[in-house]
mmCIF file of C-alpha atoms in Angstrom:
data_model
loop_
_atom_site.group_PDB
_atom_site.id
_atom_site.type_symbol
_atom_site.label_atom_id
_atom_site.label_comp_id
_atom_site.label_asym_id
_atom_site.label_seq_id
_atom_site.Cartn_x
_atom_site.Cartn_y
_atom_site.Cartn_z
ATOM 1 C CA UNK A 1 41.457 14.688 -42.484
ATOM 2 C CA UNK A 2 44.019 16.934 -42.421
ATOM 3 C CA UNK A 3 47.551 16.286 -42.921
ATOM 4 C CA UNK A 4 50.521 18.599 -42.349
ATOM 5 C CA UNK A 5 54.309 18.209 -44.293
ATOM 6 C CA UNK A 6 56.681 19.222 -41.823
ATOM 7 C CA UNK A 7 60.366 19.687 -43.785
ATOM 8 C CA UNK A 8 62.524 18.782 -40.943
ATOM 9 C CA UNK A 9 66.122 19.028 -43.274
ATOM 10 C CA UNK A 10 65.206 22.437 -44.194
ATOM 11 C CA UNK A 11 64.893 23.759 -40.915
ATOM 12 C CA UNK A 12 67.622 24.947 -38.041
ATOM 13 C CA UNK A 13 65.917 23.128 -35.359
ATOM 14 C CA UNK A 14 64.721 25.062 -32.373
ATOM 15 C CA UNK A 15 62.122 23.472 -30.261
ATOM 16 C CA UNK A 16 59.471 26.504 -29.616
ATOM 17 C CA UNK A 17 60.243 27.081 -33.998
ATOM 18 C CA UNK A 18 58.858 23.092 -33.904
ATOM 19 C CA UNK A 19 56.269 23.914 -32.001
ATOM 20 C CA UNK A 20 55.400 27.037 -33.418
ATOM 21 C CA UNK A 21 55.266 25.276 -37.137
ATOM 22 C CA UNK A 22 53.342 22.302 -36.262
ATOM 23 C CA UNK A 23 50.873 23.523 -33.358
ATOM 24 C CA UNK A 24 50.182 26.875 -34.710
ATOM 25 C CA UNK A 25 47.038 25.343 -36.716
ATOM 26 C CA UNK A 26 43.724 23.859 -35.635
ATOM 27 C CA UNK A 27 44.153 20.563 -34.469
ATOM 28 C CA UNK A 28 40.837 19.220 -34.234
ATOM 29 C CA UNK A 29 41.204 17.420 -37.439
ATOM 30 C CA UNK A 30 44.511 16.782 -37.291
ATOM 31 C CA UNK A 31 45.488 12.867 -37.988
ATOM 32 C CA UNK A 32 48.825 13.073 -40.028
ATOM 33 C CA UNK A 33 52.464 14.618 -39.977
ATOM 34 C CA UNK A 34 54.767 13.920 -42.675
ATOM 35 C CA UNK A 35 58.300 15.019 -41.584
ATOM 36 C CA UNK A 36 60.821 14.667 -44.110
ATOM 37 C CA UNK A 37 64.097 14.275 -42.507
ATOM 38 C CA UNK A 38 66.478 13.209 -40.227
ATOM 39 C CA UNK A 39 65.359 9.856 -37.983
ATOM 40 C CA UNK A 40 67.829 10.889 -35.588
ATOM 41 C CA UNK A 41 65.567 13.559 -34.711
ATOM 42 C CA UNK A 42 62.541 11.676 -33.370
ATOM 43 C CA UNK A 43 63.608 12.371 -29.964
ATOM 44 C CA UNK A 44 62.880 15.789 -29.996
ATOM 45 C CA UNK A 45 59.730 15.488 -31.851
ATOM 46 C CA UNK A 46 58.418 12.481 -29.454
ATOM 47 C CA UNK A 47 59.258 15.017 -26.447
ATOM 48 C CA UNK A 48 56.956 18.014 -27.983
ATOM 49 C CA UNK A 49 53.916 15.809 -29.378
ATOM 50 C CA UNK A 50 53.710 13.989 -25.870
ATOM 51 C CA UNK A 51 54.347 17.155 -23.861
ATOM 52 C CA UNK A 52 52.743 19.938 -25.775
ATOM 53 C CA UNK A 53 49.516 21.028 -23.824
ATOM 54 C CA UNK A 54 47.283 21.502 -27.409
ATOM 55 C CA UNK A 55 47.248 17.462 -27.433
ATOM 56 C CA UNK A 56 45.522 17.325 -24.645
ATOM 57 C CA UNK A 57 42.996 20.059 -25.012
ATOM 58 C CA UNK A 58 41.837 18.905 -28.298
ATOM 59 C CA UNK A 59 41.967 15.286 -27.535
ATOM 60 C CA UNK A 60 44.650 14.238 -30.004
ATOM 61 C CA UNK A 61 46.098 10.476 -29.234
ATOM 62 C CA UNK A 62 46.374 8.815 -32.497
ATOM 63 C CA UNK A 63 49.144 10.910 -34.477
ATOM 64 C CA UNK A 64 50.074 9.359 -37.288
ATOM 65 C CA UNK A 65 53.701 10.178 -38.178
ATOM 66 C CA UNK A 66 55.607 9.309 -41.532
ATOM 67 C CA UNK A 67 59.759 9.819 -41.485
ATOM 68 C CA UNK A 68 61.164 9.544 -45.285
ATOM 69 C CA UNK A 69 64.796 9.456 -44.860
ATOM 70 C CA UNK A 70 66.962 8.035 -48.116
ATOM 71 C CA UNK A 71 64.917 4.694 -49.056
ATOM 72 C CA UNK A 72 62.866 4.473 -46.233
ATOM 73 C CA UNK A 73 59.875 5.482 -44.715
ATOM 74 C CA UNK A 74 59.370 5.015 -40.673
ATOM 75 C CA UNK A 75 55.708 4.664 -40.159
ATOM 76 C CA UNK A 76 55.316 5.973 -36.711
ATOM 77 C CA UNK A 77 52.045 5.857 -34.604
ATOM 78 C CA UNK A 78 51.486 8.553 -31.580
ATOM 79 C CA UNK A 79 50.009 6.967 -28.359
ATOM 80 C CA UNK A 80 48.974 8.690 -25.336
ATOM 81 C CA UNK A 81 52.874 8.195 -23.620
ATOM 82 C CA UNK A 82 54.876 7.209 -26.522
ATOM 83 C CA UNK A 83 55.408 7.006 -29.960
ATOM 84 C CA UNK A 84 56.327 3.866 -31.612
ATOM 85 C CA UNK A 85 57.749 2.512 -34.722
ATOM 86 C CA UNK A 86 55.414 0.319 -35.967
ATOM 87 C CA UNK A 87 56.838 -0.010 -40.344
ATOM 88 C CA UNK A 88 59.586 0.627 -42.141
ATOM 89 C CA UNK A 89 59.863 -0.100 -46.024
ATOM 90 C CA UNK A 90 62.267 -0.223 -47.821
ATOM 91 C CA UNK A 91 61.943 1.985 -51.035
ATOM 92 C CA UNK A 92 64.041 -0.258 -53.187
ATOM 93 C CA UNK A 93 64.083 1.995 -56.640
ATOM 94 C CA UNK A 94 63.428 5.543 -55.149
ATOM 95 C CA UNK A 95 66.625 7.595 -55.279
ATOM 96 C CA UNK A 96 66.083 11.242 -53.439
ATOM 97 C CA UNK A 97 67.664 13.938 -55.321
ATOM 98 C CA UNK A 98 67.802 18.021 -54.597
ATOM 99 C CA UNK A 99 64.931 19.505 -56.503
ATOM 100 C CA UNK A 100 64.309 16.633 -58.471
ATOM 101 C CA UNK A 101 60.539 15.688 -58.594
ATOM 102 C CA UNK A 102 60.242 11.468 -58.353
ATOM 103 C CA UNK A 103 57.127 9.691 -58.377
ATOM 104 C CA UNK A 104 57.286 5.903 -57.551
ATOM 105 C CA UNK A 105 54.884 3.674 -55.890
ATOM 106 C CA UNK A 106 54.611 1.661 -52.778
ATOM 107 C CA UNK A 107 52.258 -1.272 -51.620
ATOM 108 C CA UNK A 108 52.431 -2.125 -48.311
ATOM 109 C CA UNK A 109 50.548 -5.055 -46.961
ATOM 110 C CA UNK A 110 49.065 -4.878 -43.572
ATOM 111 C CA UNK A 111 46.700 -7.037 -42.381
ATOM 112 C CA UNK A 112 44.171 -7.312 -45.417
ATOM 113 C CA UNK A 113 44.308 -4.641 -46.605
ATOM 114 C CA UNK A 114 46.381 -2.917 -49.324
ATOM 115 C CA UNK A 115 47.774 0.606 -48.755
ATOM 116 C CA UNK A 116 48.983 2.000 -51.915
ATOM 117 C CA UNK A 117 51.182 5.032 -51.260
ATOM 118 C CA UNK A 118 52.210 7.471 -54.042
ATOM 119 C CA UNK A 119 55.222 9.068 -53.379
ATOM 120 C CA UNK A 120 55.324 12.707 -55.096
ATOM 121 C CA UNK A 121 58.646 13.971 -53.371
ATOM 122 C CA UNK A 122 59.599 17.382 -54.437
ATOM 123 C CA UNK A 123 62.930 18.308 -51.668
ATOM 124 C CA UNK A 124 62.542 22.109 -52.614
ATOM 125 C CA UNK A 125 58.499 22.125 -52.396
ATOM 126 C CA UNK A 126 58.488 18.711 -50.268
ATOM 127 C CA UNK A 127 54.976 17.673 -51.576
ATOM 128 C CA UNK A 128 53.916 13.537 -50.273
ATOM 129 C CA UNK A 129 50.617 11.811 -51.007
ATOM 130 C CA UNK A 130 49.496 9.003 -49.176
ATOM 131 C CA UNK A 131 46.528 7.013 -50.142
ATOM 132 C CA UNK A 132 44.634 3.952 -48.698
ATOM 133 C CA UNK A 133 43.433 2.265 -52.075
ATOM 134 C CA UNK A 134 41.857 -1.011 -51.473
ATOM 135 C CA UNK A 135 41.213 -4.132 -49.559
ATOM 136 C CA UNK A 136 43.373 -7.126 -50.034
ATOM 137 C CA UNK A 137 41.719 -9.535 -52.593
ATOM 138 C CA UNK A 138 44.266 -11.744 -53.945
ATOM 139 C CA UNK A 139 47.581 -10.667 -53.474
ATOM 140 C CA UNK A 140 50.005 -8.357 -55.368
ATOM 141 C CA UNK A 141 52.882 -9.918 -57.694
#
């Protein structure tokens, strides 16, 4: 699966720049974007992921999209004509710094399952993990 960090706050925004940093890779295993950034922005990203004519020639409908912006992350899921918000959390003891590396934590619940997500933010080398860790057995305290 591959996944592709997309530094939105470091960029002047431009949309053939956009398209030239995201698109200008193979796609066919492309399942994740992380943009780091403005949420403000989503309008212009939702407008080249719909309308960008690689989706459709390598069959890509289920985008999953992750905006981090100050202590929270918006969870966003591509579908074939529009992109929805479908989580937020709240990061409730992650404070974003310039060039300060943090590491924290997250569990997020969803259905049963657990999705443990460790945050390795780095703003001047803007490095995030994501992992799925385990089912939902009991419950987390």
């Amino acid at each position: 699966m591959k996944k592709i960090l997309f530094p939105i706050n470091k960029l002047k925004l431009s949309e053939k720049y956009i398209i030239k940093k995201i698109f200008n890779i193979n796609l066919k295993n492309l399942k994740k974007i992380y943009i780091l950034g403005n949420i403000k922005k989503i309008k212009l990203i939702k407008k080249i992921l719909i309308n960008y004519n690689l989706l459709k020639k390598n069959n890509i409908f289920n985008i999953d999209i992750y905006f981090i912006k100050y202590k929270k992350i918006y969870i966003l899921k591509k579908k074939i004509n529009k992109i929805q918000i479908i989580k937020y959390i709240y990061l409730k003891k992650l404070y974003i710094y310039n060039f300060i590396r943090i590491k924290k934590y997250i569990y997020l619940k969803k259905y049963k399952k657990i999705y443990k997500i460790n945050l390795l933010i780095n703003l001047f080398l803007g490095n995030i993990k994501l992992y799925k860790l385990y089912y939902l057995n009991k419950y987390i305290k």
